[in-house]
Tab-separated table of C-alpha atoms and ligand atoms in Angstrom:
chain	number	residue	atom	x	y	z
A	296	ASP	CA	117.793	133.937	121.642
A	297	GLU	CA	116.128	135.696	124.511
A	298	ALA	CA	114.879	139.217	123.972
A	299	ILE	CA	114.169	142.022	126.394
A	300	GLN	CA	111.242	144.357	126.030
A	301	ILE	CA	112.176	148.064	126.154
A	302	SER	CA	109.363	148.844	128.577
A	303	ASP	CA	110.404	146.004	130.933
A	304	MET	CA	114.010	147.093	130.838
A	305	ALA	CA	113.165	150.720	131.609
A	306	HIS	CA	110.965	149.585	134.478
A	307	GLN	CA	113.674	147.305	135.897
A	308	MET	CA	116.283	150.057	135.820
A	309	GLY	CA	113.911	152.691	137.111
A	310	VAL	CA	114.420	155.018	134.155
A	311	LYS	CA	111.873	156.440	131.778
A	312	ALA	CA	111.384	154.406	128.612
A	313	SER	CA	111.809	157.586	126.579
A	314	ARG	CA	115.274	158.076	128.050
A	315	LEU	CA	116.209	154.516	127.245
A	316	ILE	CA	114.966	154.940	123.696
A	317	ARG	CA	116.906	158.199	123.264
A	318	THR	CA	120.020	156.375	124.432
A	319	LEU	CA	119.426	153.630	121.897
A	320	TRP	CA	118.898	156.228	119.204
A	321	GLY	CA	122.151	157.847	120.236
A	322	MET	CA	123.847	154.491	119.823
A	323	GLY	CA	122.550	154.199	116.291
A	324	MET	CA	119.363	152.165	116.746
A	325	ARG	CA	117.219	154.788	115.061
A	326	ASN	CA	114.065	152.812	114.502
A	327	ILE	CA	113.480	151.525	118.014
A	328	THR	CA	110.203	152.321	119.795
A	329	ILE	CA	108.653	151.431	123.141
A	330	ASN	CA	106.887	148.499	121.475
A	331	ASN	CA	110.123	146.791	120.523
A	332	ALA	CA	112.408	144.403	122.274
A	333	VAL	CA	116.169	144.167	121.986
A	334	ASP	CA	118.496	141.199	121.992
A	335	VAL	CA	120.528	140.460	125.100
A	336	GLU	CA	123.788	141.853	123.678
A	337	THR	CA	122.127	145.179	122.940
A	338	ALA	CA	120.432	145.225	126.323
A	339	GLU	CA	123.789	144.679	128.027
A	340	LEU	CA	125.385	147.591	126.215
A	341	VAL	CA	122.544	149.959	127.011
A	342	ALA	CA	122.274	148.799	130.600
A	343	ALA	CA	125.995	149.494	131.016
A	344	GLU	CA	125.320	153.113	130.031
A	345	PHE	CA	123.036	153.328	133.052
A	346	GLY	CA	125.432	151.404	135.271
A	347	TYR	CA	123.482	148.146	135.222
A	348	THR	CA	124.314	144.614	134.160
A	349	ILE	CA	121.825	142.147	132.734
A	350	GLU	CA	121.236	138.945	134.600
A	351	ASN	CA	119.177	136.048	133.324
A	352	VAL	CA	116.653	135.211	136.017
A	353	SER	CA	113.917	134.122	133.641
A	354	PHE	CA	111.726	131.160	134.251
A	355	GLN	CA	113.498	128.102	132.827
A	356	GLU	CA	111.603	125.123	131.580
A	357	ASP	CA	112.923	121.686	132.341
A	358	GLU	CA	114.420	119.618	129.577
A	359	PHE	CA	112.248	116.607	130.022
A	360	ILE	CA	112.976	114.350	127.074
A	361	GLY	CA	116.254	112.979	125.857
A	362	ALA	CA	117.800	112.565	129.266
A	363	TYR	CA	116.010	109.368	130.041
A	364	GLU	CA	117.455	106.955	127.550
A	365	ASP	CA	119.342	104.767	130.005
A	366	GLU	CA	116.771	104.893	132.755
A	367	GLY	CA	113.640	102.943	133.498
A	368	GLU	CA	112.000	99.961	131.881
A	369	LEU	CA	112.610	98.510	128.438
A	370	ARG	CA	110.262	100.028	125.900
A	371	ALA	CA	109.106	99.355	122.335
A	372	PRO	CA	111.114	100.914	119.490
A	373	VAL	CA	109.645	103.806	117.528
A	374	VAL	CA	110.146	103.236	113.823
A	375	THR	CA	109.950	105.571	110.819
A	376	ILE	CA	109.800	104.188	107.282
A	377	MET	CA	111.802	106.117	104.700
A	378	GLY	CA	112.716	105.600	101.085
A	379	HIS	CA	112.315	106.709	97.497
A	380	VAL	CA	108.863	107.568	96.157
A	381	ASP	CA	106.897	104.529	94.939
A	382	HIS	CA	109.204	102.057	96.653
A	383	GLY	CA	106.321	100.974	98.879
A	384	LYS	CA	106.263	102.954	102.149
A	385	THR	CA	102.506	103.456	102.174
A	386	THR	CA	101.797	99.907	101.084
A	387	LEU	CA	103.976	98.527	103.856
A	388	LEU	CA	102.360	100.737	106.508
A	389	ASP	CA	98.918	99.816	105.233
A	390	HIS	CA	99.749	96.144	105.295
A	391	ILE	CA	101.036	96.294	108.854
A	392	ARG	CA	98.106	98.373	110.042
A	393	LYS	CA	95.417	96.313	108.337
A	394	SER	CA	96.664	93.004	109.587
A	395	GLN	CA	96.815	94.420	113.084
A	396	VAL	CA	93.479	96.187	113.068
A	397	ALA	CA	91.821	93.092	111.690
A	398	GLY	CA	93.503	90.912	114.289
A	399	GLY	CA	93.574	92.752	117.575
A	400	GLU	CA	91.191	95.619	117.757
A	401	ALA	CA	88.072	94.558	115.908
A	402	GLY	CA	85.160	96.903	116.454
A	403	GLY	CA	87.425	99.921	116.726
A	404	ILE	CA	86.885	102.773	114.335
A	405	THR	CA	89.828	102.852	111.976
A	406	GLN	CA	90.658	106.316	110.791
A	407	HIS	CA	93.651	108.163	109.531
A	408	ILE	CA	96.155	108.201	112.326
A	409	GLY	CA	99.717	109.327	112.620
A	410	ALA	CA	101.104	106.515	114.705
A	411	TYR	CA	100.315	102.983	115.708
A	412	ARG	CA	101.638	100.166	117.816
A	413	VAL	CA	101.797	96.569	116.642
A	414	GLU	CA	102.497	93.383	118.584
A	415	THR	CA	104.994	90.907	117.161
A	416	ASP	CA	106.127	87.568	118.571
A	417	GLN	CA	109.336	89.360	119.574
A	418	GLY	CA	107.576	92.272	121.225
A	419	PRO	CA	105.746	95.492	120.362
A	420	VAL	CA	106.859	97.977	117.685
A	421	VAL	CA	105.563	101.528	117.180
A	422	PHE	CA	105.319	103.070	113.703
A	423	ILE	CA	105.207	106.778	113.089
A	424	ASP	CA	103.329	107.475	109.908
A	425	THR	CA	105.448	110.300	108.603
A	426	PRO	CA	106.670	108.697	105.426
A	427	GLY	CA	109.206	110.879	103.720
A	428	HIS	CA	112.164	112.585	105.211
A	429	GLU	CA	110.574	116.042	105.152
A	430	ALA	CA	108.390	115.121	108.084
A	431	PHE	CA	111.379	113.489	109.749
A	432	GLY	CA	113.314	116.708	109.266
A	433	ALA	CA	110.464	118.897	110.505
A	434	MET	CA	110.183	116.847	113.666
A	435	ARG	CA	113.901	116.970	114.242
A	436	SER	CA	114.086	120.707	113.666
A	437	ARG	CA	111.599	121.131	116.497
A	438	GLY	CA	113.984	119.141	118.631
A	439	ALA	CA	111.796	116.087	118.748
A	440	ALA	CA	113.858	112.942	118.836
A	441	VAL	CA	111.142	110.433	118.210
A	442	THR	CA	112.595	107.805	115.906
A	443	ASP	CA	114.710	104.963	117.302
A	444	ILE	CA	115.055	102.984	114.072
A	445	VAL	CA	114.685	103.907	110.409
A	446	VAL	CA	113.331	101.278	108.041
A	447	LEU	CA	114.870	102.059	104.687
A	448	ILE	CA	112.672	100.689	101.965
A	449	VAL	CA	114.278	99.990	98.583
A	450	ALA	CA	112.345	98.519	95.657
A	451	ALA	CA	113.994	95.371	94.315
A	452	ASP	CA	113.138	96.371	90.737
A	453	ASP	CA	114.562	99.879	91.061
A	454	GLY	CA	117.412	99.972	93.569
A	455	VAL	CA	119.121	102.807	95.414
A	456	MET	CA	117.799	106.181	94.211
A	457	PRO	CA	118.661	109.798	95.165
A	458	THR	CA	115.986	109.895	97.878
A	459	THR	CA	117.299	106.609	99.238
A	460	ARG	CA	120.710	108.256	99.659
A	461	GLU	CA	119.144	111.295	101.315
A	462	ALA	CA	117.292	109.052	103.746
A	463	ILE	CA	120.544	107.272	104.610
A	464	ALA	CA	122.210	110.648	105.215
A	465	HIS	CA	119.329	111.805	107.439
A	466	ALA	CA	119.419	108.644	109.523
A	467	LYS	CA	123.186	108.816	109.907
A	468	GLU	CA	123.079	112.453	110.921
A	469	ALA	CA	120.469	111.656	113.538
A	470	GLU	CA	122.527	108.628	114.604
A	471	VAL	CA	119.524	106.377	114.125
A	472	PRO	CA	120.219	102.777	113.088
A	473	ILE	CA	118.911	101.617	109.716
A	474	VAL	CA	117.122	98.346	109.001
A	475	VAL	CA	116.804	97.792	105.248
A	476	ALA	CA	113.685	96.326	103.660
A	477	ILE	CA	114.177	95.315	100.049
A	478	ASN	CA	110.609	95.446	98.784
A	479	LYS	CA	108.633	94.134	95.808
A	480	ILE	CA	110.387	90.765	95.765
A	481	ASP	CA	107.188	89.348	94.231
A	482	LYS	CA	107.865	91.212	90.990
A	483	PRO	CA	109.367	89.143	88.168
A	484	ASP	CA	111.956	91.827	87.375
A	485	SER	CA	113.137	92.148	90.978
A	486	ASN	CA	116.867	91.744	91.541
A	487	VAL	CA	117.729	91.519	95.231
A	488	GLY	CA	121.424	90.812	94.623
A	489	ARG	CA	121.839	93.955	92.555
A	490	VAL	CA	120.183	96.088	95.270
A	491	GLU	CA	122.415	94.554	97.932
A	492	GLN	CA	125.457	95.515	95.874
A	493	MET	CA	124.165	99.069	95.539
A	494	LEU	CA	123.531	99.280	99.287
A	495	MET	CA	127.066	98.117	99.972
A	496	LYS	CA	128.351	101.134	98.058
A	497	GLU	CA	126.368	103.306	100.483
A	498	GLY	CA	128.026	101.605	103.432
A	499	LEU	CA	125.082	99.345	104.263
A	500	VAL	CA	126.608	95.873	104.273
A	501	GLY	CA	124.264	92.986	104.968
A	502	GLU	CA	124.919	90.405	107.662
A	503	LYS	CA	125.378	87.622	105.131
A	504	PHE	CA	128.268	89.622	103.627
A	505	GLY	CA	129.925	90.038	107.013
A	506	GLY	CA	128.419	93.470	107.645
A	507	GLU	CA	126.149	94.717	110.411
A	508	THR	CA	123.072	95.828	108.533
A	509	THR	CA	119.882	93.810	108.844
A	510	ILE	CA	118.395	93.439	105.375
A	511	ALA	CA	114.901	91.979	105.101
A	512	HIS	CA	113.430	90.809	101.805
A	513	ILE	CA	109.758	91.642	101.626
A	514	SER	CA	106.708	92.122	99.520
A	515	ALA	CA	104.513	94.799	101.035
A	516	LYS	CA	101.853	93.702	98.574
A	517	THR	CA	101.646	89.999	99.442
A	518	GLY	CA	102.968	90.351	102.988
A	519	GLU	CA	105.851	87.950	102.389
A	520	GLY	CA	108.697	88.622	104.802
A	521	VAL	CA	106.855	91.369	106.695
A	522	ASN	CA	106.641	89.391	109.918
A	523	GLU	CA	110.375	88.720	109.757
A	524	LEU	CA	110.946	92.441	109.271
A	525	LEU	CA	108.815	93.247	112.326
A	526	GLU	CA	110.672	90.673	114.362
A	527	SER	CA	114.049	92.032	113.352
A	528	LEU	CA	112.874	95.472	114.503
A	529	ALA	CA	111.975	94.079	117.898
A	530	VAL	CA	115.376	92.354	118.048
A	531	GLN	CA	117.126	95.585	117.084
A	532	ALA	CA	115.261	97.311	119.914
A	533	GLU	CA	116.597	94.767	122.367
A	534	VAL	CA	120.134	95.498	121.171
A	535	LEU	CA	119.545	99.227	121.596
A	536	GLU	CA	118.171	98.621	125.112
A	537	LEU	CA	115.637	101.368	124.746
A	538	ARG	CA	114.343	102.459	128.097
A	539	ALA	CA	111.955	104.964	129.596
A	540	PRO	CA	110.769	105.717	133.120
A	541	VAL	CA	107.265	104.371	133.591
A	542	GLU	CA	106.514	106.215	136.789
A	543	GLY	CA	105.893	109.891	137.246
A	544	PRO	CA	104.153	112.495	135.136
A	545	ALA	CA	104.000	111.768	131.425
A	546	ALA	CA	105.931	113.561	128.701
A	547	GLY	CA	106.214	112.979	124.995
A	548	THR	CA	105.750	114.396	121.520
A	549	VAL	CA	102.778	115.534	119.461
A	550	ILE	CA	102.617	113.484	116.265
A	551	GLU	CA	99.701	115.350	114.744
A	552	SER	CA	96.669	117.300	115.891
A	553	ARG	CA	93.456	118.615	114.467
A	554	VAL	CA	90.234	120.241	115.575
A	555	ASP	CA	87.279	117.920	115.190
A	556	LYS	CA	83.779	119.431	115.102
A	557	GLY	CA	82.336	116.955	117.535
A	558	ARG	CA	85.287	116.050	119.729
A	559	GLY	CA	87.241	119.296	119.918
A	560	THR	CA	91.010	119.121	119.677
A	561	VAL	CA	92.235	115.630	118.894
A	562	ALA	CA	95.982	115.318	119.355
A	563	THR	CA	97.824	112.118	118.507
A	564	VAL	CA	100.689	112.010	120.957
A	565	LEU	CA	103.486	109.574	121.606
A	566	VAL	CA	104.107	109.005	125.302
A	567	GLN	CA	107.888	108.815	125.830
A	568	ALA	CA	108.190	108.928	129.600
A	569	GLY	CA	105.929	108.382	132.589
A	570	GLU	CA	102.310	107.374	132.568
A	571	LEU	CA	99.597	109.493	130.995
A	572	HIS	CA	96.147	109.293	132.621
A	573	LYS	CA	92.707	110.536	131.895
A	574	GLY	CA	92.249	113.643	134.052
A	575	ASP	CA	95.908	114.741	133.830
A	576	ILE	CA	96.672	118.394	133.090
A	577	VAL	CA	98.707	118.592	129.893
A	578	VAL	CA	100.680	121.433	128.332
A	579	ALA	CA	101.791	121.344	124.689
A	580	ASN	CA	103.272	124.366	122.990
A	581	GLU	CA	100.912	127.256	123.859
A	582	PHE	CA	97.983	125.002	124.593
A	583	SER	CA	96.819	123.147	127.644
A	584	GLY	CA	93.898	121.267	129.079
A	585	LYS	CA	92.626	118.454	131.229
A	586	VAL	CA	92.715	115.088	129.467
A	587	ARG	CA	89.039	114.295	128.795
A	588	GLY	CA	89.673	111.054	126.993
A	589	LEU	CA	92.407	108.772	125.684
A	590	TYR	CA	91.961	106.473	122.697
A	591	THR	CA	94.172	104.006	120.893
A	592	PRO	CA	94.753	104.860	117.231
A	593	ALA	CA	92.143	102.208	116.432
A	594	GLY	CA	89.543	104.080	118.472
A	595	LYS	CA	89.500	102.015	121.666
A	596	LYS	CA	89.042	103.969	124.887
A	597	VAL	CA	91.878	103.593	127.414
A	598	LYS	CA	92.442	105.013	130.898
A	599	ASN	CA	96.200	105.410	130.705
A	600	ALA	CA	99.206	105.115	128.409
A	601	LEU	CA	102.806	104.103	129.086
A	602	PRO	CA	105.995	104.990	127.151
A	603	SER	CA	106.165	104.070	123.451
A	604	THR	CA	102.387	104.219	123.243
A	605	PRO	CA	100.663	106.458	120.724
A	606	VAL	CA	97.294	107.733	121.907
A	607	GLU	CA	94.686	110.195	120.818
A	608	LEU	CA	94.285	112.788	123.495
A	609	LEU	CA	91.115	114.856	123.897
A	610	GLY	CA	90.891	118.003	125.974
A	611	LEU	CA	93.522	120.474	124.773
A	612	ASP	CA	92.269	124.012	124.131
A	613	GLY	CA	93.999	124.211	120.738
A	614	ALA	CA	95.927	122.137	118.225
A	615	PRO	CA	99.700	122.100	118.831
A	616	PRO	CA	101.922	121.531	115.765
A	617	ALA	CA	103.506	118.149	115.064
A	618	GLY	CA	106.849	117.715	116.742
A	619	GLU	CA	106.005	119.841	119.792
A	620	ARG	CA	106.592	118.282	123.165
A	621	PHE	CA	103.826	117.789	125.670
A	622	HIS	CA	104.086	117.204	129.373
A	623	VAL	CA	101.896	116.728	132.393
A	624	VAL	CA	101.905	119.389	135.092
A	625	ASP	CA	100.608	119.437	138.654
A	626	SER	CA	97.770	121.886	138.293
A	627	GLU	CA	95.765	124.067	135.952
A	628	LYS	CA	97.512	127.046	137.545
A	629	ASP	CA	100.933	125.666	136.549
A	630	ALA	CA	99.636	125.052	133.049
A	631	ARG	CA	98.409	128.635	132.742
A	632	GLN	CA	101.726	129.956	133.991
A	633	ILE	CA	103.762	127.936	131.488
A	634	VAL	CA	101.491	128.848	128.596
A	635	SER	CA	101.563	132.555	129.415
A	636	HIS	CA	105.350	132.422	129.758
A	637	ARG	CA	105.662	130.795	126.341
A	638	ARG	CA	103.317	133.354	124.768
A	639	GLU	CA	105.345	136.152	126.315
A	640	GLN	CA	108.605	134.656	125.014
A	641	ARG	CA	107.178	134.357	121.542
A	642	ARG	CA	105.847	137.933	121.553
A	643	ARG	CA	109.224	139.192	122.638
A	644	LYS	CA	110.967	137.319	119.878
A	645	GLU	CA	108.469	138.639	117.373
A	646	SER	CA	108.979	142.210	118.538
A	647	VAL	CA	112.762	142.177	118.126
A	648	LEU	CA	113.597	144.455	115.222
A	649	SER	CA	115.246	142.731	112.338
A	650	GLY	CA	118.632	143.924	111.217
A	651	PRO	CA	122.049	143.932	112.848
A	652	SER	CA	122.302	144.023	116.627
A	653	LEU	CA	123.904	146.983	118.335
A	654	LEU	CA	127.102	145.018	118.882
A	655	GLU	CA	127.283	144.205	115.177
A	656	ARG	CA	126.701	147.890	114.378
A	657	ILE	CA	129.514	148.960	116.681
A	658	LYS	CA	131.844	146.328	115.263
A	659	SER	CA	131.123	147.368	111.688
A	660	LYS	CA	131.819	151.030	112.564
A	661	LYS	CA	135.370	150.191	113.598
B	91	GDP	P1	105.437	105.026	98.426
B	91	GDP	O1	105.497	106.187	97.468
B	91	GDP	O2	106.810	104.650	98.868
B	91	GDP	O3	104.491	105.214	99.537
B	91	GDP	O4	104.953	103.776	97.543
B	91	GDP	P2	103.532	103.074	97.527
B	91	GDP	O5	103.322	102.272	98.739
B	91	GDP	O6	102.501	104.090	97.189
B	91	GDP	O7	103.740	102.054	96.317
B	91	GDP	C1	103.940	102.493	94.980
B	91	GDP	C2	103.394	101.439	94.040
B	91	GDP	O8	104.107	100.219	94.195
B	91	GDP	C3	101.926	101.108	94.275
B	91	GDP	O9	101.313	100.919	93.046
B	91	GDP	C4	101.986	99.815	95.057
B	91	GDP	O10	100.849	99.008	94.856
B	91	GDP	C5	103.209	99.164	94.492
B	91	GDP	N1	103.844	98.258	95.453
B	91	GDP	C6	104.234	98.554	96.708
B	91	GDP	N2	104.791	97.486	97.298
B	91	GDP	C7	104.731	96.496	96.384
B	91	GDP	C8	105.166	95.126	96.392
B	91	GDP	O11	105.698	94.598	97.367
B	91	GDP	N3	104.967	94.418	95.243
B	91	GDP	C9	104.392	94.954	94.141
B	91	GDP	N4	104.240	94.186	93.093
B	91	GDP	N5	103.974	96.224	94.129
B	91	GDP	C10	104.152	96.984	95.203
B	92	MG	MG1	103.373	106.929	100.009
């Protein structure tokens, strides 16, 4: 949905903007002014009146994520936990995070973070802390394909609920494999068999019933079965053969960002391709900057980050929204150019008048 500014168009065709506007008025677009933009269809019709055709020669940004899946080195899976409210998403994430923070990164400052990476005996696994499918949906609507595996958590004392079904639908639509975690097995009223029957009705048939779905039995509270769950995620990743190029400029997705009084913009990003270094020039949405510092989610300073690594990035000149892509560019000049192009594109979109396009108007007249 490109848009063309009236003033630009007049300039390009070498006609006065007022003439162009009068022509548009004559064609029925009564409320257009020099401050507006028109959609491409409208621009084509008007240009034809002046004997011109419209050609798209605009600056095109590279599609830099999504094309890499079969290339490069094996990488850790990125996992999102989904499920019905109170089935234990937060408890499970907390359990995984605590055991890891206590074990590996003592001395680090633990704070609220949007993503973290844990080491299992079978390999590393990355968790994105966006519990709930709204966040999953928001990310996806921005075009961010971050999740490789969904962990569907189902409470053993409650079973499949409406939100469980929605989560299954979301995962299927995104073509993301599901690993089931039946949670709260420590509770006396838990009934794993009943839940497995319910899951079967949703098309999730466990391996022990001849199906293909990995179903782990866990207690997020006591930690029972959690290691097995983590290991099955690492195994699933091996099956998926997740890969990413480790060389070249980094690219990835913003998980969350905020402006901190002392540290400036702190963006938690997931590196998905290439290697991110301190000192790199990064562009994300309409923001850019030189990477001043990189930290693990536990607060440890690092010099670089490879694919499937979440890091806190300091140095952006503003906070890009979650789900936006980031990428490294060659120079500050390139960064400025991309940012100003994006701002321009947004302004143009914002200045397009709402209502039917000229083509729609003409069609409806007939
Ligand atoms: P969420 O809404 O999915 O994030 O669910 P929470 O993690 O907030 O858990 C909801 C409630 O269930 C809390 O009171 C938890 O302490 C409890 N809970 C979560 N996992 C377990 C478990 O494995 N066993 C027991 N007994 N309680 C659990
Ligand atoms: Mg929760």
